[in-house]
């Protein structure tokens, strides 16, 4: 949806599909987005192992974005022997600039007797400067076999790309000794300083 200014100070929760198998997505198109509250796209925990519940998707396109709150899109845990939910995805693209000081959690879910979910993906890019002081976690979930880490992309296409936050895309721990592979973190400054 389009709004001139989105100022989120509460909680925006994206519901699962009616059968519980999929978390939805949220698309925001605005001049300015400010969020000191919570955007919750987490996959629900699943005790019956019927469905893998992945985290949802957030897509924001705006002139300027400031996230001081929490964006949660981790996969749901499972109690059985199946694969836990994978982390979701966050795509934030700005024409002017963006500055984040909050928390982005897109971890894979944990599995008691199965495989941990893979970490999600975070894409933060701007035609202007891109500043990150947020904690970004795209780690694989723990399980009998650990899930793989996800990926984080931070770019300033027409300005600086600056990171002072804690960014991680670690593989999950495997109780049988098979940990997940680590993910990736890429930071680019095109036409600016890194």
PDB file of C-alpha atoms in Angstrom:
ATOM      1  CA  UNK A   1       0.000   0.000   0.000  1.00  0.00           C
ATOM      2  CA  UNK A   2       1.093   3.630  -0.536  1.00  0.00           C
ATOM      3  CA  UNK A   3       1.129   6.277   2.172  1.00  0.00           C
ATOM      4  CA  UNK A   4       3.028   9.575   2.262  1.00  0.00           C
ATOM      5  CA  UNK A   5       4.389   8.811   5.757  1.00  0.00           C
ATOM      6  CA  UNK A   6       4.218   5.538   7.684  1.00  0.00           C
ATOM      7  CA  UNK A   7       5.059   6.072  11.363  1.00  0.00           C
ATOM      8  CA  UNK A   8       4.787   2.729  13.169  1.00  0.00           C
ATOM      9  CA  UNK A   9       5.000   2.976  16.967  1.00  0.00           C
ATOM     10  CA  UNK A  10       2.973  -0.140  17.736  1.00  0.00           C
ATOM     11  CA  UNK A  11       2.916  -3.639  16.226  1.00  0.00           C
ATOM     12  CA  UNK A  12       2.151  -4.628  12.654  1.00  0.00           C
ATOM     13  CA  UNK A  13       1.513  -8.401  12.546  1.00  0.00           C
ATOM     14  CA  UNK A  14       1.212 -10.269   9.260  1.00  0.00           C
ATOM     15  CA  UNK A  15      -1.059 -13.289   9.679  1.00  0.00           C
ATOM     16  CA  UNK A  16      -0.485 -16.788   8.367  1.00  0.00           C
ATOM     17  CA  UNK A  17      -2.516 -18.322   5.563  1.00  0.00           C
ATOM     18  CA  UNK A  18      -5.763 -20.000   6.603  1.00  0.00           C
ATOM     19  CA  UNK A  19      -4.173 -23.474   6.637  1.00  0.00           C
ATOM     20  CA  UNK A  20      -1.202 -22.224   8.679  1.00  0.00           C
ATOM     21  CA  UNK A  21       1.348 -23.240   6.065  1.00  0.00           C
ATOM     22  CA  UNK A  22       2.640 -19.805   5.057  1.00  0.00           C
ATOM     23  CA  UNK A  23       3.250 -16.421   6.629  1.00  0.00           C
ATOM     24  CA  UNK A  24       2.189 -13.550   4.399  1.00  0.00           C
ATOM     25  CA  UNK A  25       3.996 -10.499   3.120  1.00  0.00           C
ATOM     26  CA  UNK A  26       3.837  -6.761   3.723  1.00  0.00           C
ATOM     27  CA  UNK A  27       4.576  -4.250   0.988  1.00  0.00           C
ATOM     28  CA  UNK A  28       4.928  -0.553   1.828  1.00  0.00           C
ATOM     29  CA  UNK A  29       5.423   2.235  -0.711  1.00  0.00           C
ATOM     30  CA  UNK A  30       5.871   5.635   0.916  1.00  0.00           C
ATOM     31  CA  UNK A  31       7.766   8.892   0.926  1.00  0.00           C
ATOM     32  CA  UNK A  32       9.041   8.251   4.467  1.00  0.00           C
ATOM     33  CA  UNK A  33       8.896   5.163   6.697  1.00  0.00           C
ATOM     34  CA  UNK A  34       9.670   5.433  10.411  1.00  0.00           C
ATOM     35  CA  UNK A  35       9.304   2.399  12.659  1.00  0.00           C
ATOM     36  CA  UNK A  36      10.114   2.446  16.354  1.00  0.00           C
ATOM     37  CA  UNK A  37       7.613  -0.355  16.956  1.00  0.00           C
ATOM     38  CA  UNK A  38       7.528  -3.966  15.779  1.00  0.00           C
ATOM     39  CA  UNK A  39       6.880  -5.468  12.360  1.00  0.00           C
ATOM     40  CA  UNK A  40       6.140  -9.139  13.052  1.00  0.00           C
ATOM     41  CA  UNK A  41       6.330 -11.633  10.180  1.00  0.00           C
ATOM     42  CA  UNK A  42       7.479 -14.668  12.208  1.00  0.00           C
ATOM     43  CA  UNK A  43       6.473 -18.183  11.272  1.00  0.00           C
ATOM     44  CA  UNK A  44       4.539 -19.829  14.090  1.00  0.00           C
ATOM     45  CA  UNK A  45       5.972 -22.757  16.036  1.00  0.00           C
ATOM     46  CA  UNK A  46       4.591 -26.092  14.902  1.00  0.00           C
ATOM     47  CA  UNK A  47       4.343 -28.974  17.343  1.00  0.00           C
ATOM     48  CA  UNK A  48       2.716 -31.356  14.867  1.00  0.00           C
ATOM     49  CA  UNK A  49       5.258 -31.021  12.033  1.00  0.00           C
ATOM     50  CA  UNK A  50       2.496 -30.792   9.423  1.00  0.00           C
ATOM     51  CA  UNK A  51       3.851 -27.676   7.749  1.00  0.00           C
ATOM     52  CA  UNK A  52       7.181 -25.877   7.695  1.00  0.00           C
ATOM     53  CA  UNK A  53       6.344 -22.315   8.705  1.00  0.00           C
ATOM     54  CA  UNK A  54       8.763 -19.880   7.124  1.00  0.00           C
ATOM     55  CA  UNK A  55       9.079 -16.236   8.081  1.00  0.00           C
ATOM     56  CA  UNK A  56       7.241 -13.734   5.920  1.00  0.00           C
ATOM     57  CA  UNK A  57       8.420 -11.092   3.475  1.00  0.00           C
ATOM     58  CA  UNK A  58       8.773  -7.332   3.954  1.00  0.00           C
ATOM     59  CA  UNK A  59       9.177  -5.102   0.897  1.00  0.00           C
ATOM     60  CA  UNK A  60       9.642  -1.349   1.476  1.00  0.00           C
ATOM     61  CA  UNK A  61      10.303   1.223  -1.240  1.00  0.00           C
ATOM     62  CA  UNK A  62      10.527   4.827  -0.103  1.00  0.00           C
ATOM     63  CA  UNK A  63      12.522   8.044  -0.254  1.00  0.00           C
ATOM     64  CA  UNK A  64      13.772   7.570   3.324  1.00  0.00           C
ATOM     65  CA  UNK A  65      13.497   4.744   5.880  1.00  0.00           C
ATOM     66  CA  UNK A  66      14.404   4.790   9.578  1.00  0.00           C
ATOM     67  CA  UNK A  67      14.022   1.533  11.558  1.00  0.00           C
ATOM     68  CA  UNK A  68      14.639   1.969  15.293  1.00  0.00           C
ATOM     69  CA  UNK A  69      12.306  -0.852  16.316  1.00  0.00           C
ATOM     70  CA  UNK A  70      12.193  -4.570  15.519  1.00  0.00           C
ATOM     71  CA  UNK A  71      11.611  -6.440  12.264  1.00  0.00           C
ATOM     72  CA  UNK A  72      10.969 -10.110  13.111  1.00  0.00           C
ATOM     73  CA  UNK A  73      10.773 -12.712  10.326  1.00  0.00           C
ATOM     74  CA  UNK A  74      12.309 -15.860  11.809  1.00  0.00           C
ATOM     75  CA  UNK A  75      11.097 -19.311  10.843  1.00  0.00           C
ATOM     76  CA  UNK A  76       8.932 -21.327  13.195  1.00  0.00           C
ATOM     77  CA  UNK A  77      10.352 -24.094  15.387  1.00  0.00           C
ATOM     78  CA  UNK A  78       9.248 -27.721  15.061  1.00  0.00           C
ATOM     79  CA  UNK A  79       9.028 -30.357  17.777  1.00  0.00           C
ATOM     80  CA  UNK A  80       9.090 -33.370  15.448  1.00  0.00           C
ATOM     81  CA  UNK A  81      11.648 -34.732  13.014  1.00  0.00           C
ATOM     82  CA  UNK A  82      10.919 -32.459  10.043  1.00  0.00           C
ATOM     83  CA  UNK A  83      12.650 -29.289   8.824  1.00  0.00           C
ATOM     84  CA  UNK A  84      11.992 -26.132  10.833  1.00  0.00           C
ATOM     85  CA  UNK A  85      10.849 -22.949   9.122  1.00  0.00           C
ATOM     86  CA  UNK A  86      13.317 -20.852   7.156  1.00  0.00           C
ATOM     87  CA  UNK A  87      13.856 -17.184   7.912  1.00  0.00           C
ATOM     88  CA  UNK A  88      11.921 -14.747   5.750  1.00  0.00           C
ATOM     89  CA  UNK A  89      13.184 -11.834   3.700  1.00  0.00           C
ATOM     90  CA  UNK A  90      13.462  -8.067   4.097  1.00  0.00           C
ATOM     91  CA  UNK A  91      13.934  -5.804   1.071  1.00  0.00           C
ATOM     92  CA  UNK A  92      14.294  -2.074   1.778  1.00  0.00           C
ATOM     93  CA  UNK A  93      15.201   0.220  -1.113  1.00  0.00           C
ATOM     94  CA  UNK A  94      15.333   3.994  -0.796  1.00  0.00           C
ATOM     95  CA  UNK A  95      15.846   6.833  -3.236  1.00  0.00           C
ATOM     96  CA  UNK A  96      17.226   9.215  -0.604  1.00  0.00           C
ATOM     97  CA  UNK A  97      18.768   7.316   2.283  1.00  0.00           C
ATOM     98  CA  UNK A  98      18.210   4.943   5.162  1.00  0.00           C
ATOM     99  CA  UNK A  99      19.385   4.645   8.762  1.00  0.00           C
ATOM    100  CA  UNK A 100      18.697   1.669  11.019  1.00  0.00           C
ATOM    101  CA  UNK A 101      19.340   1.326  14.768  1.00  0.00           C
ATOM    102  CA  UNK A 102      16.903  -1.417  15.676  1.00  0.00           C
ATOM    103  CA  UNK A 103      16.843  -5.203  15.293  1.00  0.00           C
ATOM    104  CA  UNK A 104      16.323  -7.392  12.231  1.00  0.00           C
ATOM    105  CA  UNK A 105      15.821 -11.071  13.172  1.00  0.00           C
ATOM    106  CA  UNK A 106      15.447 -13.536  10.292  1.00  0.00           C
ATOM    107  CA  UNK A 107      16.829 -16.701  11.865  1.00  0.00           C
ATOM    108  CA  UNK A 108      15.909 -20.224  10.882  1.00  0.00           C
ATOM    109  CA  UNK A 109      13.678 -22.061  13.351  1.00  0.00           C
ATOM    110  CA  UNK A 110      15.007 -24.710  15.711  1.00  0.00           C
ATOM    111  CA  UNK A 111      14.122 -28.410  15.381  1.00  0.00           C
ATOM    112  CA  UNK A 112      14.229 -30.936  18.223  1.00  0.00           C
ATOM    113  CA  UNK A 113      14.681 -34.076  16.100  1.00  0.00           C
ATOM    114  CA  UNK A 114      14.977 -32.696  12.586  1.00  0.00           C
ATOM    115  CA  UNK A 115      16.851 -30.083  10.608  1.00  0.00           C
ATOM    116  CA  UNK A 116      17.133 -26.463  11.651  1.00  0.00           C
ATOM    117  CA  UNK A 117      15.689 -23.936   9.222  1.00  0.00           C
ATOM    118  CA  UNK A 118      17.951 -21.803   7.046  1.00  0.00           C
ATOM    119  CA  UNK A 119      18.493 -18.147   7.872  1.00  0.00           C
ATOM    120  CA  UNK A 120      16.659 -15.493   5.877  1.00  0.00           C
ATOM    121  CA  UNK A 121      17.834 -12.682   3.624  1.00  0.00           C
ATOM    122  CA  UNK A 122      18.166  -8.941   4.277  1.00  0.00           C
ATOM    123  CA  UNK A 123      18.646  -6.459   1.419  1.00  0.00           C
ATOM    124  CA  UNK A 124      19.189  -2.830   2.487  1.00  0.00           C
ATOM    125  CA  UNK A 125      20.105  -0.560  -0.406  1.00  0.00           C
ATOM    126  CA  UNK A 126      19.826   3.113  -1.247  1.00  0.00           C
ATOM    127  CA  UNK A 127      20.538   5.502  -4.094  1.00  0.00           C
ATOM    128  CA  UNK A 128      21.852   7.757  -1.319  1.00  0.00           C
ATOM    129  CA  UNK A 129      23.697   6.830   1.884  1.00  0.00           C
ATOM    130  CA  UNK A 130      22.935   3.616   3.746  1.00  0.00           C
ATOM    131  CA  UNK A 131      23.742   3.619   7.480  1.00  0.00           C
ATOM    132  CA  UNK A 132      23.333   0.568   9.672  1.00  0.00           C
ATOM    133  CA  UNK A 133      23.674   0.492  13.454  1.00  0.00           C
ATOM    134  CA  UNK A 134      21.104  -2.293  13.823  1.00  0.00           C
ATOM    135  CA  UNK A 135      21.636  -5.854  14.964  1.00  0.00           C
ATOM    136  CA  UNK A 136      20.972  -8.074  11.959  1.00  0.00           C
ATOM    137  CA  UNK A 137      20.705 -11.839  12.532  1.00  0.00           C
ATOM    138  CA  UNK A 138      20.151 -14.292   9.660  1.00  0.00           C
ATOM    139  CA  UNK A 139      21.483 -17.391  11.418  1.00  0.00           C
ATOM    140  CA  UNK A 140      20.547 -20.976  10.663  1.00  0.00           C
ATOM    141  CA  UNK A 141      18.452 -22.763  13.272  1.00  0.00           C
ATOM    142  CA  UNK A 142      19.726 -25.500  15.565  1.00  0.00           C
ATOM    143  CA  UNK A 143      18.603 -29.107  15.191  1.00  0.00           C
ATOM    144  CA  UNK A 144      19.779 -32.644  14.719  1.00  0.00           C
ATOM    145  CA  UNK A 145      21.367 -31.058  11.632  1.00  0.00           C
ATOM    146  CA  UNK A 146      21.968 -27.299  11.707  1.00  0.00           C
ATOM    147  CA  UNK A 147      20.369 -24.984   9.165  1.00  0.00           C
ATOM    148  CA  UNK A 148      22.515 -22.869   6.853  1.00  0.00           C
ATOM    149  CA  UNK A 149      23.082 -19.180   7.479  1.00  0.00           C
ATOM    150  CA  UNK A 150      21.240 -16.694   5.280  1.00  0.00           C
ATOM    151  CA  UNK A 151      22.553 -13.531   3.664  1.00  0.00           C
ATOM    152  CA  UNK A 152      22.848  -9.786   4.288  1.00  0.00           C
ATOM    153  CA  UNK A 153      23.390  -7.169   1.567  1.00  0.00           C
ATOM    154  CA  UNK A 154      24.029  -3.527   2.526  1.00  0.00           C
ATOM    155  CA  UNK A 155      24.692  -0.983  -0.231  1.00  0.00           C
ATOM    156  CA  UNK A 156      24.882   2.739  -0.852  1.00  0.00           C
ATOM    157  CA  UNK A 157      24.651   3.118  -4.642  1.00  0.00           C
ATOM    158  CA  UNK A 158      25.046   6.882  -4.680  1.00  0.00           C
ATOM    159  CA  UNK A 159      26.597   7.497  -1.285  1.00  0.00           C
ATOM    160  CA  UNK A 160      28.289   5.949   1.694  1.00  0.00           C
ATOM    161  CA  UNK A 161      27.600   2.485   3.074  1.00  0.00           C
ATOM    162  CA  UNK A 162      28.326   2.529   6.792  1.00  0.00           C
ATOM    163  CA  UNK A 163      27.968  -0.290   9.310  1.00  0.00           C
ATOM    164  CA  UNK A 164      28.426  -0.071  13.072  1.00  0.00           C
ATOM    165  CA  UNK A 165      25.880  -2.800  13.827  1.00  0.00           C
ATOM    166  CA  UNK A 166      26.320  -6.463  14.693  1.00  0.00           C
ATOM    167  CA  UNK A 167      25.631  -8.467  11.507  1.00  0.00           C
ATOM    168  CA  UNK A 168      25.584 -12.289  11.541  1.00  0.00           C
ATOM    169  CA  UNK A 169      24.664 -15.120   9.160  1.00  0.00           C
ATOM    170  CA  UNK A 170      26.036 -18.116  11.054  1.00  0.00           C
ATOM    171  CA  UNK A 171      25.202 -21.738  10.419  1.00  0.00           C
ATOM    172  CA  UNK A 172      23.095 -23.459  13.062  1.00  0.00           C
ATOM    173  CA  UNK A 173      24.413 -26.060  15.488  1.00  0.00           C
ATOM    174  CA  UNK A 174      23.767 -29.745  14.786  1.00  0.00           C
ATOM    175  CA  UNK A 175      23.405 -32.083  17.758  1.00  0.00           C
ATOM    176  CA  UNK A 176      24.708 -34.944  15.583  1.00  0.00           C
ATOM    177  CA  UNK A 177      27.811 -32.873  14.808  1.00  0.00           C
ATOM    178  CA  UNK A 178      26.592 -31.628  11.415  1.00  0.00           C
ATOM    179  CA  UNK A 179      26.387 -27.866  11.697  1.00  0.00           C
ATOM    180  CA  UNK A 180      24.924 -25.678   8.984  1.00  0.00           C
ATOM    181  CA  UNK A 181      27.091 -23.750   6.554  1.00  0.00           C
ATOM    182  CA  UNK A 182      27.728 -20.096   7.245  1.00  0.00           C
ATOM    183  CA  UNK A 183      25.903 -17.565   5.104  1.00  0.00           C
ATOM    184  CA  UNK A 184      27.231 -14.350   3.566  1.00  0.00           C
ATOM    185  CA  UNK A 185      27.464 -10.623   4.290  1.00  0.00           C
ATOM    186  CA  UNK A 186      28.166  -8.140   1.466  1.00  0.00           C
ATOM    187  CA  UNK A 187      28.645  -4.389   1.975  1.00  0.00           C
ATOM    188  CA  UNK A 188      29.085  -2.096  -1.031  1.00  0.00           C
ATOM    189  CA  UNK A 189      29.650   1.640  -1.428  1.00  0.00           C
ATOM    190  CA  UNK A 190      29.255   2.789  -5.024  1.00  0.00           C
ATOM    191  CA  UNK A 191      30.295   6.410  -5.413  1.00  0.00           C
ATOM    192  CA  UNK A 192      30.850   6.879  -1.668  1.00  0.00           C
ATOM    193  CA  UNK A 193      32.934   5.620   1.211  1.00  0.00           C
ATOM    194  CA  UNK A 194      32.825   2.265   2.951  1.00  0.00           C
TER     195      UNK A 194
END
